[in-house]
Amino acid sequence: MKLILGDKAYSTWSLRPWLVLRRCGADFNEVMVPLNRPDTAEAIARHAPAGKVPALQVDGVTIWDSLAITLWAEERFPDVALWPADAKARWVARSTVCEMHSAFGTLRGELGMAPDHPMCVVQDQPHVPSEALSADIRRMIAMWKDAKARFGQNGPFLFGDWSVADAFFTPVAARFRHFRIDLNAHGDDGTAKAYIDALLSQPDFLDWEAAGRAELAA
Ligand SMILES: N[C@@H](CCC(=O)N[C@@H](CS)C(=O)NCC(=O)O)C(=O)O
């Protein structure tokens, strides 16, 4: 089984299924395609039909898109708790993941990870958000506060124990840290800050971050 990834310093989308597969204990090899290069599109096209990473090659099939890979993992590892056990928490967790996947375009664009903004290096210069970005950040924080208050009181993650939602929000946490987003100015009461700290201190994320730093140093 091969997971085709972008560089760990930049590829926020690749981080999501990588965290899920690590959580499942999946045995996979990594194939890294460097992003932001003139031949990136050609290199990705050799592995993935949509021309984007991540993609998973398994059982003779390519599964592309971070959410599709996550859904495959749910089928392949039914004994791993990838979603909250409580039904209502699970329905809301899936809603947050789908919203992350289908919205927040300004957040992804304006807080983009590129050669001058690697996710694994904390910047000293804060980014001043546009109005559209502020709206995305406010929505993100409101969603986190709501999920945490209703379903996440029994642990550090959004729904208490770790779930797919945390895989999908770890890249956001890295973006907020990297660009030194003022959380309080966007409605945080400390909940988002604590949640971000939990996401960015997961051992799997620390491994990813160390690999990203090693890529930059090479
Ligand atoms: N919907 C895709 C989006 C993947 C995506 O946009 N990947 C970026 C890298 S993080 C990419 O492949 N960019 C390469 C390019 O556009 O040339 C997913 O969730 O997997």
mmCIF file of N, CA, C and O in Angstrom, residues 110-169:
data_model
loop_
_atom_site.group_PDB
_atom_site.id
_atom_site.type_symbol
_atom_site.label_atom_id
_atom_site.label_comp_id
_atom_site.label_asym_id
_atom_site.label_seq_id
_atom_site.Cartn_x
_atom_site.Cartn_y
_atom_site.Cartn_z
ATOM 1 N N GLU A 110 -5.809 32.191 1.786
ATOM 2 C CA GLU A 110 -5.069 33.310 2.401
ATOM 3 C C GLU A 110 -4.022 32.809 3.399
ATOM 4 O O GLU A 110 -3.001 33.452 3.607
ATOM 5 N N LEU A 111 -4.299 31.686 4.025
ATOM 6 C CA LEU A 111 -3.306 31.109 4.943
ATOM 7 C C LEU A 111 -2.653 29.902 4.271
ATOM 8 O O LEU A 111 -2.506 28.836 4.858
ATOM 9 N N GLY A 112 -2.274 30.089 3.010
ATOM 10 C CA GLY A 112 -1.712 28.982 2.231
ATOM 11 C C GLY A 112 -0.295 28.643 2.664
ATOM 12 O O GLY A 112 0.464 29.510 3.108
ATOM 13 N N MET A 113 0.026 27.359 2.529
ATOM 14 C CA MET A 113 1.374 26.899 2.843
ATOM 15 C C MET A 113 2.166 26.832 1.542
ATOM 16 O O MET A 113 1.772 26.130 0.619
ATOM 17 N N ALA A 114 3.234 27.572 1.468
ATOM 18 C CA ALA A 114 4.045 27.656 0.255
ATOM 19 C C ALA A 114 5.498 27.858 0.690
ATOM 20 O O ALA A 114 5.753 27.931 1.898
ATOM 21 N N PRO A 115 6.443 27.938 -0.258
ATOM 22 C CA PRO A 115 7.848 27.992 0.154
ATOM 23 C C PRO A 115 8.172 29.028 1.236
ATOM 24 O O PRO A 115 8.998 28.766 2.110
ATOM 25 N N ASP A 116 7.520 30.184 1.206
ATOM 26 C CA ASP A 116 7.826 31.139 2.283
ATOM 27 C C ASP A 116 6.947 30.908 3.518
ATOM 28 O O ASP A 116 7.060 31.638 4.508
ATOM 29 N N HIS A 117 6.072 29.913 3.461
ATOM 30 C CA HIS A 117 5.199 29.618 4.606
ATOM 31 C C HIS A 117 5.086 28.119 4.852
ATOM 32 O O HIS A 117 4.022 27.530 4.670
ATOM 33 N N PRO A 118 6.154 27.472 5.289
ATOM 34 C CA PRO A 118 6.040 26.047 5.613
ATOM 35 C C PRO A 118 5.302 25.846 6.931
ATOM 36 O O PRO A 118 5.493 26.609 7.876
ATOM 37 N N MET A 119 4.420 24.834 6.968
ATOM 38 C CA MET A 119 3.554 24.685 8.151
ATOM 39 C C MET A 119 4.328 24.308 9.405
ATOM 40 O O MET A 119 3.861 24.486 10.510
ATOM 41 N N CYS A 120 5.539 23.752 9.210
ATOM 42 C CA CYS A 120 6.266 23.264 10.379
ATOM 43 C C CYS A 120 7.208 24.317 10.970
ATOM 44 O O CYS A 120 7.955 24.013 11.890
ATOM 45 N N VAL A 121 7.178 25.532 10.465
ATOM 46 C CA VAL A 121 8.038 26.573 11.036
ATOM 47 C C VAL A 121 7.147 27.721 11.475
ATOM 48 O O VAL A 121 6.363 28.243 10.694
ATOM 49 N N VAL A 122 7.261 28.108 12.726
ATOM 50 C CA VAL A 122 6.399 29.164 13.251
ATOM 51 C C VAL A 122 6.941 30.517 12.796
ATOM 52 O O VAL A 122 8.130 30.794 12.917
ATOM 53 N N GLN A 123 6.078 31.333 12.238
ATOM 54 C CA GLN A 123 6.487 32.647 11.753
ATOM 55 C C GLN A 123 6.498 33.674 12.882
ATOM 56 O O GLN A 123 5.732 33.552 13.834
ATOM 57 N N ASP A 124 7.335 34.690 12.723
ATOM 58 C CA ASP A 124 7.349 35.771 13.707
ATOM 59 C C ASP A 124 6.387 36.890 13.335
ATOM 60 O O ASP A 124 5.997 37.673 14.180
ATOM 61 N N GLN A 125 6.042 36.959 12.055
ATOM 62 C CA GLN A 125 5.192 38.051 11.594
ATOM 63 C C GLN A 125 3.732 37.612 11.585
ATOM 64 O O GLN A 125 3.379 36.685 10.865
ATOM 65 N N PRO A 126 2.886 38.273 12.372
ATOM 66 C CA PRO A 126 1.468 37.897 12.317
ATOM 67 C C PRO A 126 0.856 38.295 10.978
ATOM 68 O O PRO A 126 1.281 39.263 10.364
ATOM 69 N N HIS A 127 -0.125 37.525 10.535
ATOM 70 C CA HIS A 127 -0.851 37.873 9.319
ATOM 71 C C HIS A 127 -2.115 38.617 9.730
ATOM 72 O O HIS A 127 -2.833 38.182 10.632
ATOM 73 N N VAL A 128 -2.374 39.751 9.079
ATOM 74 C CA VAL A 128 -3.614 40.483 9.380
ATOM 75 C C VAL A 128 -4.695 39.966 8.434
ATOM 76 O O VAL A 128 -4.596 40.142 7.217
ATOM 77 N N PRO A 129 -5.721 39.312 8.977
ATOM 78 C CA PRO A 129 -6.718 38.680 8.104
ATOM 79 C C PRO A 129 -7.588 39.686 7.363
ATOM 80 O O PRO A 129 -7.934 40.750 7.900
ATOM 81 N N SER A 130 -7.948 39.337 6.135
ATOM 82 C CA SER A 130 -8.961 40.104 5.389
ATOM 83 C C SER A 130 -10.311 39.878 6.090
ATOM 84 O O SER A 130 -10.432 38.990 6.946
ATOM 85 N N GLU A 131 -11.313 40.645 5.664
ATOM 86 C CA GLU A 131 -12.655 40.451 6.265
ATOM 87 C C GLU A 131 -13.186 39.049 5.992
ATOM 88 O O GLU A 131 -13.779 38.406 6.857
ATOM 89 N N ALA A 132 -12.956 38.580 4.756
ATOM 90 C CA ALA A 132 -13.457 37.241 4.399
ATOM 91 C C ALA A 132 -12.747 36.181 5.229
ATOM 92 O O ALA A 132 -13.375 35.213 5.689
ATOM 93 N N LEU A 133 -11.453 36.358 5.444
ATOM 94 C CA LEU A 133 -10.734 35.374 6.261
ATOM 95 C C LEU A 133 -11.213 35.437 7.706
ATOM 96 O O LEU A 133 -11.411 34.402 8.352
ATOM 97 N N SER A 134 -11.428 36.649 8.212
ATOM 98 C CA SER A 134 -11.931 36.781 9.586
ATOM 99 C C SER A 134 -13.247 36.039 9.756
ATOM 100 O O SER A 134 -13.490 35.400 10.786
ATOM 101 N N ALA A 135 -14.090 36.119 8.728
ATOM 102 C CA ALA A 135 -15.385 35.410 8.811
ATOM 103 C C ALA A 135 -15.146 33.903 8.890
ATOM 104 O O ALA A 135 -15.795 33.204 9.677
ATOM 105 N N ASP A 136 -14.210 33.394 8.086
ATOM 106 C CA ASP A 136 -13.884 31.954 8.145
ATOM 107 C C ASP A 136 -13.344 31.574 9.525
ATOM 108 O O ASP A 136 -13.704 30.533 10.085
ATOM 109 N N ILE A 137 -12.470 32.412 10.067
ATOM 110 C CA ILE A 137 -11.864 32.087 11.370
ATOM 111 C C ILE A 137 -12.936 32.109 12.466
ATOM 112 O O ILE A 137 -12.983 31.227 13.331
ATOM 113 N N ARG A 138 -13.816 33.111 12.388
ATOM 114 C CA ARG A 138 -14.900 33.178 13.395
ATOM 115 C C ARG A 138 -15.781 31.934 13.314
ATOM 116 O O ARG A 138 -16.165 31.361 14.326
ATOM 117 N N ARG A 139 -16.100 31.519 12.094
ATOM 118 C CA ARG A 139 -16.946 30.316 11.925
ATOM 119 C C ARG A 139 -16.219 29.070 12.470
ATOM 120 O O ARG A 139 -16.823 28.246 13.154
ATOM 121 N N MET A 140 -14.930 28.970 12.168
ATOM 122 C CA MET A 140 -14.159 27.810 12.644
ATOM 123 C C MET A 140 -14.188 27.763 14.175
ATOM 124 O O MET A 140 -14.450 26.716 14.781
ATOM 125 N N ILE A 141 -13.935 28.899 14.793
ATOM 126 C CA ILE A 141 -13.860 28.918 16.255
ATOM 127 C C ILE A 141 -15.245 28.649 16.865
ATOM 128 O O ILE A 141 -15.368 27.909 17.847
ATOM 129 N N ALA A 142 -16.280 29.214 16.253
ATOM 130 C CA ALA A 142 -17.639 28.960 16.769
ATOM 131 C C ALA A 142 -17.970 27.468 16.657
ATOM 132 O O ALA A 142 -18.556 26.873 17.577
ATOM 133 N N MET A 143 -17.574 26.853 15.534
ATOM 134 C CA MET A 143 -17.848 25.414 15.338
ATOM 135 C C MET A 143 -17.096 24.598 16.381
ATOM 136 O O MET A 143 -17.655 23.669 16.978
ATOM 137 N N TRP A 144 -15.846 24.921 16.605
ATOM 138 C CA TRP A 144 -15.055 24.196 17.604
ATOM 139 C C TRP A 144 -15.664 24.356 19.009
ATOM 140 O O TRP A 144 -15.782 23.377 19.745
ATOM 141 N N LYS A 145 -16.042 25.591 19.354
ATOM 142 C CA LYS A 145 -16.586 25.826 20.709
ATOM 143 C C LYS A 145 -17.875 25.039 20.911
ATOM 144 O O LYS A 145 -18.111 24.441 21.959
ATOM 145 N N ASP A 146 -18.712 25.042 19.875
ATOM 146 C CA ASP A 146 -19.986 24.338 19.978
ATOM 147 C C ASP A 146 -19.766 22.824 20.141
ATOM 148 O O ASP A 146 -20.356 22.192 21.035
ATOM 149 N N ALA A 147 -18.904 22.257 19.301
ATOM 150 C CA ALA A 147 -18.665 20.802 19.369
ATOM 151 C C ALA A 147 -18.039 20.429 20.706
ATOM 152 O O ALA A 147 -18.426 19.449 21.353
ATOM 153 N N LYS A 148 -17.084 21.239 21.117
ATOM 154 C CA LYS A 148 -16.376 20.946 22.369
ATOM 155 C C LYS A 148 -17.347 21.013 23.562
ATOM 156 O O LYS A 148 -17.320 20.153 24.442
ATOM 157 N N ALA A 149 -18.186 22.062 23.579
ATOM 158 C CA ALA A 149 -19.101 22.230 24.716
ATOM 159 C C ALA A 149 -20.126 21.089 24.774
ATOM 160 O O ALA A 149 -20.454 20.582 25.842
ATOM 161 N N ARG A 150 -20.614 20.661 23.604
ATOM 162 C CA ARG A 150 -21.681 19.650 23.616
ATOM 163 C C ARG A 150 -21.169 18.227 23.709
ATOM 164 O O ARG A 150 -21.801 17.369 24.311
ATOM 165 N N PHE A 151 -19.991 17.980 23.086
ATOM 166 C CA PHE A 151 -19.563 16.576 22.960
ATOM 167 C C PHE A 151 -18.128 16.305 23.385
ATOM 168 O O PHE A 151 -17.712 15.137 23.381
ATOM 169 N N GLY A 152 -17.364 17.350 23.695
ATOM 170 C CA GLY A 152 -15.917 17.131 23.832
ATOM 171 C C GLY A 152 -15.349 17.388 25.212
ATOM 172 O O GLY A 152 -14.163 17.701 25.342
ATOM 173 N N GLN A 153 -16.193 17.223 26.225
ATOM 174 C CA GLN A 153 -15.726 17.579 27.576
ATOM 175 C C GLN A 153 -14.836 16.500 28.209
ATOM 176 O O GLN A 153 -14.154 16.761 29.189
ATOM 177 N N ASN A 154 -14.836 15.307 27.635
ATOM 178 C CA ASN A 154 -14.116 14.199 28.291
ATOM 179 C C ASN A 154 -12.717 13.936 27.749
ATOM 180 O O ASN A 154 -12.179 12.846 27.953
ATOM 181 N N GLY A 155 -12.144 14.887 27.071
ATOM 182 C CA GLY A 155 -10.805 14.667 26.530
ATOM 183 C C GLY A 155 -10.330 15.919 25.821
ATOM 184 O O GLY A 155 -11.099 16.869 25.644
ATOM 185 N N PRO A 156 -9.086 15.939 25.370
ATOM 186 C CA PRO A 156 -8.517 17.159 24.798
ATOM 187 C C PRO A 156 -8.956 17.428 23.361
ATOM 188 O O PRO A 156 -8.773 18.529 22.847
ATOM 189 N N PHE A 157 -9.565 16.415 22.706
ATOM 190 C CA PHE A 157 -9.862 16.580 21.283
ATOM 191 C C PHE A 157 -11.292 17.103 21.091
ATOM 192 O O PHE A 157 -12.024 17.279 22.057
ATOM 193 N N LEU A 158 -11.658 17.337 19.830
ATOM 194 C CA LEU A 158 -12.914 18.064 19.586
ATOM 195 C C LEU A 158 -14.128 17.315 20.127
ATOM 196 O O LEU A 158 -15.073 17.917 20.620
ATOM 197 N N PHE A 159 -14.081 15.989 20.017
ATOM 198 C CA PHE A 159 -15.185 15.179 20.535
ATOM 199 C C PHE A 159 -14.708 14.326 21.709
ATOM 200 O O PHE A 159 -15.170 13.209 21.923
ATOM 201 N N GLY A 160 -13.778 14.879 22.482
ATOM 202 C CA GLY A 160 -13.223 14.160 23.637
ATOM 203 C C GLY A 160 -12.046 13.308 23.203
ATOM 204 O O GLY A 160 -10.907 13.762 23.178
ATOM 205 N N ASP A 161 -12.331 12.054 22.810
ATOM 206 C CA ASP A 161 -11.274 11.203 22.263
ATOM 207 C C ASP A 161 -10.953 11.629 20.829
ATOM 208 O O ASP A 161 -11.793 12.227 20.150
ATOM 209 N N TRP A 162 -9.773 11.213 20.370
ATOM 210 C CA TRP A 162 -9.353 11.546 19.004
ATOM 211 C C TRP A 162 -10.327 10.972 17.982
ATOM 212 O O TRP A 162 -10.812 9.843 18.148
ATOM 213 N N SER A 163 -10.612 11.749 16.915
ATOM 214 C CA SER A 163 -11.478 11.260 15.836
ATOM 215 C C SER A 163 -10.989 11.852 14.516
ATOM 216 O O SER A 163 -10.065 12.686 14.483
ATOM 217 N N VAL A 164 -11.628 11.433 13.446
ATOM 218 C CA VAL A 164 -11.284 11.965 12.122
ATOM 219 C C VAL A 164 -11.352 13.495 12.102
ATOM 220 O O VAL A 164 -10.572 14.159 11.411
ATOM 221 N N ALA A 165 -12.283 14.058 12.871
ATOM 222 C CA ALA A 165 -12.379 15.524 12.903
ATOM 223 C C ALA A 165 -11.024 16.139 13.277
ATOM 224 O O ALA A 165 -10.604 17.142 12.693
ATOM 225 N N ASP A 166 -10.325 15.506 14.188
ATOM 226 C CA ASP A 166 -9.027 16.054 14.618
ATOM 227 C C ASP A 166 -7.979 15.941 13.505
ATOM 228 O O ASP A 166 -7.117 16.812 13.377
ATOM 229 N N ALA A 167 -8.077 14.889 12.688
ATOM 230 C CA ALA A 167 -7.162 14.779 11.540
ATOM 231 C C ALA A 167 -7.426 15.927 10.572
ATOM 232 O O ALA A 167 -6.498 16.522 10.016
ATOM 233 N N PHE A 168 -8.711 16.257 10.389
ATOM 234 C CA PHE A 168 -9.047 17.292 9.415
ATOM 235 C C PHE A 168 -8.765 18.699 9.949
ATOM 236 O O PHE A 168 -8.597 19.624 9.154
ATOM 237 N N PHE A 169 -8.719 18.866 11.274
ATOM 238 C CA PHE A 169 -8.456 20.209 11.799
ATOM 239 C C PHE A 169 -6.998 20.435 12.187
ATOM 240 O O PHE A 169 -6.606 21.573 12.469
#
